[in-house]
Amino acid sequence: MRYPQHRPRRLRSSASLRQMVKETTLSLEDLVYPLFVVHGKGIKEPVPSLPGVYQYSLDCLQEEVKEGVSLGIKAVLLFGIPAYKDSKGSSAYDSEEVIQKAARIIKDSYPHLLVITDVCLCEYTDHGHCGLVKEGQILNDSTLELLVETALSHAREGVDMVAPSDMMDGRVKAIREGLDREGFEKVSIMSYAAKYSSAFYGPFREAAGSSPSFGDRKTYQMDPANSREALKEVKMDIEEGADIVMVKPALAYLDVINRVKAETLLPVAAYNVSGEYAMVKAAVEKGWLEEEGIVEEILTGIKRAGADLIITYFAMDVARMLNRRSG
Ligand code: PBG
């Protein structure tokens, strides 16, 4: 059969129709803006491997959040850099710590801004692991109690959602039960359900000061070679009570995002992680890539793969771009 030559292969139409039938459009509602909070005053400390990302003291954080809100940012994800670290990660659930204070200040000033907090011990332990350690082994079950304490300390400051990123088994259930027991039924859980043991987290560990002092995270994070395992983790987290499931990182795992989206009925989040951001920034700095086009293509790809939410350090830039376009 001859291919009918006259048949248009692409939509022959005006630019406005093309815009109307576009399958994937980035919007402000897709974006979650990650922020690092430190102690002190007047601090806006650049993270060398993440140009454009800073560690903010509470006063500077307020200014950044104010700008974000004015650009239409709908959600922030907070990471705290504590004043002290010990073997039990005590500062993770210390109500006087900086992430708890940040959550309170932001919620008080912007009740409609969705505040999500990272729940993990790695920024708070002196050994830098996400759980308690005994004789070089991660103690899964005793870590759970501390994660619950951490989530509760955030809930008490009014956060909308907690995001456990540690990958201990059973953490979603433990946190859900802990929250419900204290009357925080409305606080939701975004679980890092499929979190890979990835080389893309390097710059984040610089930003959050959370590199493990020995060993690696391979015993509790997933093997990049596996995608069926991701579905298993997602299923478990959903059974345990997760409200949103996350895949992390995003770019090397678009197939995983797609599979997770196809097999769950919950919203799916994707974390466009620090290494993915740093690669773009480095190439742009060298003049090898044009930033805006690259960022839009990457984030559109992540959304097209199935992400309902994208956690990205590009959030403010994208918000600016969308604002400019909508005139
Ligand atoms: C753990 C955590 C990590 C990231 C978010 N939460 C680091 C890790 O697992 O080592 C990485 C995010 C990024 O690279 O942007 N609390």
PDB file of N, CA, C and O and ligand atoms in Angstrom, residues 34 36 50 77 79 118-124 128 130 163-167 192 195-205 207-208 210-212 217 220-221 246 248-249 271-277 311 313, ligand 1:
ATOM      1  N   PRO A  34      12.737  23.282  46.649  1.00  0.00           N
ATOM      2  CA  PRO A  34      13.493  22.838  47.827  1.00  0.00           C
ATOM      3  C   PRO A  34      14.344  23.981  48.404  1.00  0.00           C
ATOM      4  O   PRO A  34      14.959  24.731  47.653  1.00  0.00           O
ATOM      5  N   PHE A  36      17.139  25.118  51.710  1.00  0.00           N
ATOM      6  CA  PHE A  36      18.016  24.703  52.814  1.00  0.00           C
ATOM      7  C   PHE A  36      18.057  25.810  53.864  1.00  0.00           C
ATOM      8  O   PHE A  36      18.304  26.974  53.528  1.00  0.00           O
ATOM      9  N   LEU A  50      26.043  24.035  43.428  1.00  0.00           N
ATOM     10  CA  LEU A  50      24.676  24.288  42.973  1.00  0.00           C
ATOM     11  C   LEU A  50      24.466  25.795  42.784  1.00  0.00           C
ATOM     12  O   LEU A  50      23.815  26.448  43.606  1.00  0.00           O
ATOM     13  N   LEU A  77       9.821  22.591  49.870  1.00  0.00           N
ATOM     14  CA  LEU A  77      10.302  21.416  50.605  1.00  0.00           C
ATOM     15  C   LEU A  77      11.512  21.869  51.416  1.00  0.00           C
ATOM     16  O   LEU A  77      12.510  22.322  50.851  1.00  0.00           O
ATOM     17  N   PHE A  79      14.715  21.608  54.054  1.00  0.00           N
ATOM     18  CA  PHE A  79      15.787  20.789  54.624  1.00  0.00           C
ATOM     19  C   PHE A  79      16.491  21.626  55.670  1.00  0.00           C
ATOM     20  O   PHE A  79      16.798  22.804  55.415  1.00  0.00           O
ATOM     21  N   ASP A 118      11.468  17.608  54.887  1.00  0.00           N
ATOM     22  CA  ASP A 118      12.224  16.376  54.731  1.00  0.00           C
ATOM     23  C   ASP A 118      12.327  15.696  56.096  1.00  0.00           C
ATOM     24  O   ASP A 118      12.674  16.347  57.083  1.00  0.00           O
ATOM     25  N   VAL A 119      11.996  14.429  56.131  1.00  0.00           N
ATOM     26  CA  VAL A 119      12.159  13.676  57.370  1.00  0.00           C
ATOM     27  C   VAL A 119      13.212  12.606  57.123  1.00  0.00           C
ATOM     28  O   VAL A 119      12.995  11.663  56.363  1.00  0.00           O
ATOM     29  N   CYS A 120      14.369  12.821  57.729  1.00  0.00           N
ATOM     30  CA  CYS A 120      15.488  11.895  57.548  1.00  0.00           C
ATOM     31  C   CYS A 120      16.504  12.218  58.628  1.00  0.00           C
ATOM     32  O   CYS A 120      16.504  13.331  59.159  1.00  0.00           O
ATOM     33  N   LEU A 121      17.364  11.291  58.951  1.00  0.00           N
ATOM     34  CA  LEU A 121      18.343  11.572  59.995  1.00  0.00           C
ATOM     35  C   LEU A 121      19.709  11.981  59.437  1.00  0.00           C
ATOM     36  O   LEU A 121      20.561  12.458  60.173  1.00  0.00           O
ATOM     37  N   CYS A 122      19.914  11.840  58.122  1.00  0.00           N
ATOM     38  CA  CYS A 122      21.293  11.962  57.619  1.00  0.00           C
ATOM     39  C   CYS A 122      21.904  13.351  57.825  1.00  0.00           C
ATOM     40  O   CYS A 122      23.106  13.467  58.001  1.00  0.00           O
ATOM     41  N   GLU A 123      21.071  14.388  57.829  1.00  0.00           N
ATOM     42  CA  GLU A 123      21.638  15.717  58.092  1.00  0.00           C
ATOM     43  C   GLU A 123      21.949  15.902  59.587  1.00  0.00           C
ATOM     44  O   GLU A 123      22.587  16.872  59.959  1.00  0.00           O
ATOM     45  N   TYR A 124      21.447  15.004  60.411  1.00  0.00           N
ATOM     46  CA  TYR A 124      21.483  15.214  61.864  1.00  0.00           C
ATOM     47  C   TYR A 124      22.373  14.238  62.634  1.00  0.00           C
ATOM     48  O   TYR A 124      22.611  14.411  63.811  1.00  0.00           O
ATOM     49  N   GLY A 128      26.385  10.609  59.455  1.00  0.00           N
ATOM     50  CA  GLY A 128      25.822  10.951  58.153  1.00  0.00           C
ATOM     51  C   GLY A 128      24.925   9.897  57.522  1.00  0.00           C
ATOM     52  O   GLY A 128      24.524  10.035  56.372  1.00  0.00           O
ATOM     53  N   CYS A 130      21.301   7.632  57.307  1.00  0.00           N
ATOM     54  CA  CYS A 130      19.891   7.994  57.459  1.00  0.00           C
ATOM     55  C   CYS A 130      19.234   7.282  58.634  1.00  0.00           C
ATOM     56  O   CYS A 130      18.054   7.504  58.918  1.00  0.00           O
ATOM     57  N   ALA A 163       7.932  14.435  54.317  1.00  0.00           N
ATOM     58  CA  ALA A 163       8.494  13.626  53.234  1.00  0.00           C
ATOM     59  C   ALA A 163       9.648  12.776  53.757  1.00  0.00           C
ATOM     60  O   ALA A 163      10.795  13.221  53.797  1.00  0.00           O
ATOM     61  N   PRO A 164       9.330  11.551  54.200  1.00  0.00           N
ATOM     62  CA  PRO A 164      10.406  10.684  54.676  1.00  0.00           C
ATOM     63  C   PRO A 164      11.299  10.232  53.523  1.00  0.00           C
ATOM     64  O   PRO A 164      10.824   9.651  52.557  1.00  0.00           O
ATOM     65  N   SER A 165      12.594  10.516  53.644  1.00  0.00           N
ATOM     66  CA  SER A 165      13.509  10.243  52.533  1.00  0.00           C
ATOM     67  C   SER A 165      14.577   9.224  52.895  1.00  0.00           C
ATOM     68  O   SER A 165      15.563   9.066  52.207  1.00  0.00           O
ATOM     69  N   ASP A 166      14.358   8.518  54.003  1.00  0.00           N
ATOM     70  CA  ASP A 166      15.407   7.654  54.538  1.00  0.00           C
ATOM     71  C   ASP A 166      15.424   6.255  53.937  1.00  0.00           C
ATOM     72  O   ASP A 166      16.437   5.588  53.947  1.00  0.00           O
ATOM     73  N   MET A 167      14.265   5.774  53.477  1.00  0.00           N
ATOM     74  CA  MET A 167      14.141   4.424  52.913  1.00  0.00           C
ATOM     75  C   MET A 167      14.262   3.284  53.935  1.00  0.00           C
ATOM     76  O   MET A 167      14.580   2.159  53.578  1.00  0.00           O
ATOM     77  N   TYR A 192       9.389   8.997  49.755  1.00  0.00           N
ATOM     78  CA  TYR A 192      10.395   8.715  48.732  1.00  0.00           C
ATOM     79  C   TYR A 192      10.328   7.202  48.552  1.00  0.00           C
ATOM     80  O   TYR A 192      11.054   6.455  49.179  1.00  0.00           O
ATOM     81  N   LYS A 195      13.626   5.348  45.868  1.00  0.00           N
ATOM     82  CA  LYS A 195      14.794   6.204  45.975  1.00  0.00           C
ATOM     83  C   LYS A 195      16.019   5.373  45.667  1.00  0.00           C
ATOM     84  O   LYS A 195      16.337   4.421  46.379  1.00  0.00           O
ATOM     85  N   TYR A 196      16.688   5.749  44.607  1.00  0.00           N
ATOM     86  CA  TYR A 196      17.825   4.971  44.140  1.00  0.00           C
ATOM     87  C   TYR A 196      19.113   5.393  44.816  1.00  0.00           C
ATOM     88  O   TYR A 196      19.288   6.558  45.180  1.00  0.00           O
ATOM     89  N   SER A 197      20.010   4.452  44.935  1.00  0.00           N
ATOM     90  CA  SER A 197      21.345   4.728  45.420  1.00  0.00           C
ATOM     91  C   SER A 197      22.089   5.351  44.238  1.00  0.00           C
ATOM     92  O   SER A 197      22.563   4.651  43.356  1.00  0.00           O
ATOM     93  N   SER A 198      22.125   6.681  44.210  1.00  0.00           N
ATOM     94  CA  SER A 198      22.493   7.390  42.986  1.00  0.00           C
ATOM     95  C   SER A 198      23.730   8.246  43.168  1.00  0.00           C
ATOM     96  O   SER A 198      23.964   8.811  44.240  1.00  0.00           O
ATOM     97  N   ALA A 199      24.478   8.377  42.090  1.00  0.00           N
ATOM     98  CA  ALA A 199      25.634   9.281  42.091  1.00  0.00           C
ATOM     99  C   ALA A 199      25.206  10.728  41.869  1.00  0.00           C
ATOM    100  O   ALA A 199      26.036  11.634  41.911  1.00  0.00           O
ATOM    101  N   PHE A 200      23.917  10.939  41.640  1.00  0.00           N
ATOM    102  CA  PHE A 200      23.416  12.291  41.372  1.00  0.00           C
ATOM    103  C   PHE A 200      23.166  13.113  42.634  1.00  0.00           C
ATOM    104  O   PHE A 200      22.698  14.235  42.539  1.00  0.00           O
ATOM    105  N   TYR A 201      23.378  12.549  43.820  1.00  0.00           N
ATOM    106  CA  TYR A 201      23.087  13.294  45.052  1.00  0.00           C
ATOM    107  C   TYR A 201      24.294  14.082  45.587  1.00  0.00           C
ATOM    108  O   TYR A 201      24.180  14.740  46.617  1.00  0.00           O
ATOM    109  N   GLY A 202      25.442  13.962  44.903  1.00  0.00           N
ATOM    110  CA  GLY A 202      26.673  14.573  45.417  1.00  0.00           C
ATOM    111  C   GLY A 202      26.512  16.020  45.867  1.00  0.00           C
ATOM    112  O   GLY A 202      26.811  16.356  47.018  1.00  0.00           O
ATOM    113  N   PRO A 203      26.040  16.909  44.995  1.00  0.00           N
ATOM    114  CA  PRO A 203      25.949  18.320  45.390  1.00  0.00           C
ATOM    115  C   PRO A 203      25.001  18.553  46.569  1.00  0.00           C
ATOM    116  O   PRO A 203      25.246  19.423  47.400  1.00  0.00           O
ATOM    117  N   PHE A 204      23.928  17.756  46.665  1.00  0.00           N
ATOM    118  CA  PHE A 204      23.003  17.898  47.792  1.00  0.00           C
ATOM    119  C   PHE A 204      23.742  17.651  49.100  1.00  0.00           C
ATOM    120  O   PHE A 204      23.544  18.356  50.093  1.00  0.00           O
ATOM    121  N   ARG A 205      24.590  16.640  49.089  1.00  0.00           N
ATOM    122  CA  ARG A 205      25.287  16.309  50.340  1.00  0.00           C
ATOM    123  C   ARG A 205      26.211  17.449  50.762  1.00  0.00           C
ATOM    124  O   ARG A 205      26.475  17.645  51.940  1.00  0.00           O
ATOM    125  N   ALA A 207      25.341  20.614  50.101  1.00  0.00           N
ATOM    126  CA  ALA A 207      24.392  21.633  50.564  1.00  0.00           C
ATOM    127  C   ALA A 207      23.876  21.309  51.957  1.00  0.00           C
ATOM    128  O   ALA A 207      23.686  22.193  52.793  1.00  0.00           O
ATOM    129  N   ALA A 208      23.639  20.028  52.223  1.00  0.00           N
ATOM    130  CA  ALA A 208      23.016  19.646  53.488  1.00  0.00           C
ATOM    131  C   ALA A 208      24.034  19.112  54.491  1.00  0.00           C
ATOM    132  O   ALA A 208      23.691  18.800  55.621  1.00  0.00           O
ATOM    133  N   SER A 210      25.653  16.230  54.528  1.00  0.00           N
ATOM    134  CA  SER A 210      25.121  14.929  54.956  1.00  0.00           C
ATOM    135  C   SER A 210      25.798  13.733  54.296  1.00  0.00           C
ATOM    136  O   SER A 210      25.178  12.698  54.117  1.00  0.00           O
ATOM    137  N   SER A 211      27.079  13.879  53.950  1.00  0.00           N
ATOM    138  CA  SER A 211      27.763  12.715  53.364  1.00  0.00           C
ATOM    139  C   SER A 211      28.043  11.685  54.446  1.00  0.00           C
ATOM    140  O   SER A 211      28.491  12.046  55.532  1.00  0.00           O
ATOM    141  N   PRO A 212      27.799  10.407  54.158  1.00  0.00           N
ATOM    142  CA  PRO A 212      28.124   9.394  55.167  1.00  0.00           C
ATOM    143  C   PRO A 212      29.627   9.357  55.430  1.00  0.00           C
ATOM    144  O   PRO A 212      30.416   9.469  54.490  1.00  0.00           O
ATOM    145  N   ARG A 217      25.089   4.171  50.954  1.00  0.00           N
ATOM    146  CA  ARG A 217      23.677   3.966  51.318  1.00  0.00           C
ATOM    147  C   ARG A 217      23.064   2.808  50.546  1.00  0.00           C
ATOM    148  O   ARG A 217      21.851   2.701  50.448  1.00  0.00           O
ATOM    149  N   TYR A 220      20.244   0.543  51.995  1.00  0.00           N
ATOM    150  CA  TYR A 220      18.849   0.962  52.144  1.00  0.00           C
ATOM    151  C   TYR A 220      18.293   1.724  50.953  1.00  0.00           C
ATOM    152  O   TYR A 220      17.098   1.953  50.881  1.00  0.00           O
ATOM    153  N   GLN A 221      19.161   2.123  50.012  1.00  0.00           N
ATOM    154  CA  GLN A 221      18.632   2.748  48.793  1.00  0.00           C
ATOM    155  C   GLN A 221      18.668   1.725  47.658  1.00  0.00           C
ATOM    156  O   GLN A 221      19.397   0.736  47.716  1.00  0.00           O
ATOM    157  N   MET A 246       7.047   9.049  45.536  1.00  0.00           N
ATOM    158  CA  MET A 246       8.067   9.773  44.781  1.00  0.00           C
ATOM    159  C   MET A 246       9.091   8.828  44.157  1.00  0.00           C
ATOM    160  O   MET A 246       9.417   7.787  44.717  1.00  0.00           O
ATOM    161  N   LYS A 248      13.003   9.068  42.655  1.00  0.00           N
ATOM    162  CA  LYS A 248      14.164   9.944  42.791  1.00  0.00           C
ATOM    163  C   LYS A 248      15.431   9.182  42.475  1.00  0.00           C
ATOM    164  O   LYS A 248      15.590   8.077  43.006  1.00  0.00           O
ATOM    165  N   PRO A 249      16.349   9.687  41.679  1.00  0.00           N
ATOM    166  CA  PRO A 249      16.261  10.900  40.862  1.00  0.00           C
ATOM    167  C   PRO A 249      15.225  10.764  39.740  1.00  0.00           C
ATOM    168  O   PRO A 249      14.538   9.756  39.664  1.00  0.00           O
ATOM    169  N   TYR A 271      11.769  13.740  41.820  1.00  0.00           N
ATOM    170  CA  TYR A 271      12.771  14.675  42.333  1.00  0.00           C
ATOM    171  C   TYR A 271      13.869  14.862  41.298  1.00  0.00           C
ATOM    172  O   TYR A 271      14.632  13.953  41.033  1.00  0.00           O
ATOM    173  N   ASN A 272      13.874  16.033  40.696  1.00  0.00           N
ATOM    174  CA  ASN A 272      14.920  16.431  39.755  1.00  0.00           C
ATOM    175  C   ASN A 272      16.114  16.868  40.634  1.00  0.00           C
ATOM    176  O   ASN A 272      16.206  18.009  41.052  1.00  0.00           O
ATOM    177  N   VAL A 273      16.992  15.929  40.928  1.00  0.00           N
ATOM    178  CA  VAL A 273      17.922  16.105  42.058  1.00  0.00           C
ATOM    179  C   VAL A 273      19.111  17.013  41.744  1.00  0.00           C
ATOM    180  O   VAL A 273      19.310  17.460  40.604  1.00  0.00           O
ATOM    181  N   SER A 274      19.912  17.205  42.797  1.00  0.00           N
ATOM    182  CA  SER A 274      21.001  18.169  42.736  1.00  0.00           C
ATOM    183  C   SER A 274      21.964  17.927  41.569  1.00  0.00           C
ATOM    184  O   SER A 274      22.362  18.863  40.881  1.00  0.00           O
ATOM    185  N   GLY A 275      22.344  16.679  41.335  1.00  0.00           N
ATOM    186  CA  GLY A 275      23.301  16.395  40.268  1.00  0.00           C
ATOM    187  C   GLY A 275      22.732  16.716  38.892  1.00  0.00           C
ATOM    188  O   GLY A 275      23.458  17.133  37.980  1.00  0.00           O
ATOM    189  N   GLU A 276      21.438  16.549  38.755  1.00  0.00           N
ATOM    190  CA  GLU A 276      20.788  16.851  37.474  1.00  0.00           C
ATOM    191  C   GLU A 276      20.790  18.365  37.238  1.00  0.00           C
ATOM    192  O   GLU A 276      20.949  18.837  36.110  1.00  0.00           O
ATOM    193  N   TYR A 277      20.607  19.097  38.315  1.00  0.00           N
ATOM    194  CA  TYR A 277      20.646  20.567  38.251  1.00  0.00           C
ATOM    195  C   TYR A 277      22.075  21.039  37.971  1.00  0.00           C
ATOM    196  O   TYR A 277      22.304  21.878  37.101  1.00  0.00           O
ATOM    197  N   ILE A 311       9.935  18.138  42.066  1.00  0.00           N
ATOM    198  CA  ILE A 311      10.733  18.870  43.038  1.00  0.00           C
ATOM    199  C   ILE A 311      11.992  19.295  42.309  1.00  0.00           C
ATOM    200  O   ILE A 311      12.734  18.449  41.807  1.00  0.00           O
ATOM    201  N   TYR A 313      15.272  22.411  41.840  1.00  0.00           N
ATOM    202  CA  TYR A 313      15.986  23.641  42.190  1.00  0.00           C
ATOM    203  C   TYR A 313      15.778  24.716  41.122  1.00  0.00           C
ATOM    204  O   TYR A 313      16.172  25.863  41.315  1.00  0.00           O
TER     205      TYR A 313
HETATM  206  C1  PBG B   1      18.225  12.431  52.296  1.00  0.00           C
HETATM  207  C2  PBG B   1      18.062  13.140  51.009  1.00  0.00           C
HETATM  208  C3  PBG B   1      18.989  13.193  49.964  1.00  0.00           C
HETATM  209  C4  PBG B   1      18.407  13.972  48.966  1.00  0.00           C
HETATM  210  C5  PBG B   1      17.165  14.385  49.425  1.00  0.00           C
HETATM  211  N1  PBG B   1      16.956  13.837  50.696  1.00  0.00           N
HETATM  212  C6  PBG B   1      20.370  12.687  49.866  1.00  0.00           C
HETATM  213  C7  PBG B   1      20.722  11.295  49.986  1.00  0.00           C
HETATM  214  O1  PBG B   1      19.923  10.365  49.983  1.00  0.00           O
HETATM  215  O2  PBG B   1      21.919  11.104  50.100  1.00  0.00           O
HETATM  216  C8  PBG B   1      19.044  14.290  47.655  1.00  0.00           C
HETATM  217  C9  PBG B   1      18.414  15.357  46.857  1.00  0.00           C
HETATM  218  C10 PBG B   1      19.271  15.915  45.793  1.00  0.00           C
HETATM  219  O3  PBG B   1      20.301  15.343  45.398  1.00  0.00           O
HETATM  220  O4  PBG B   1      18.894  16.979  45.312  1.00  0.00           O
HETATM  221  N2  PBG B   1      17.794  13.215  53.370  1.00  0.00           N
END
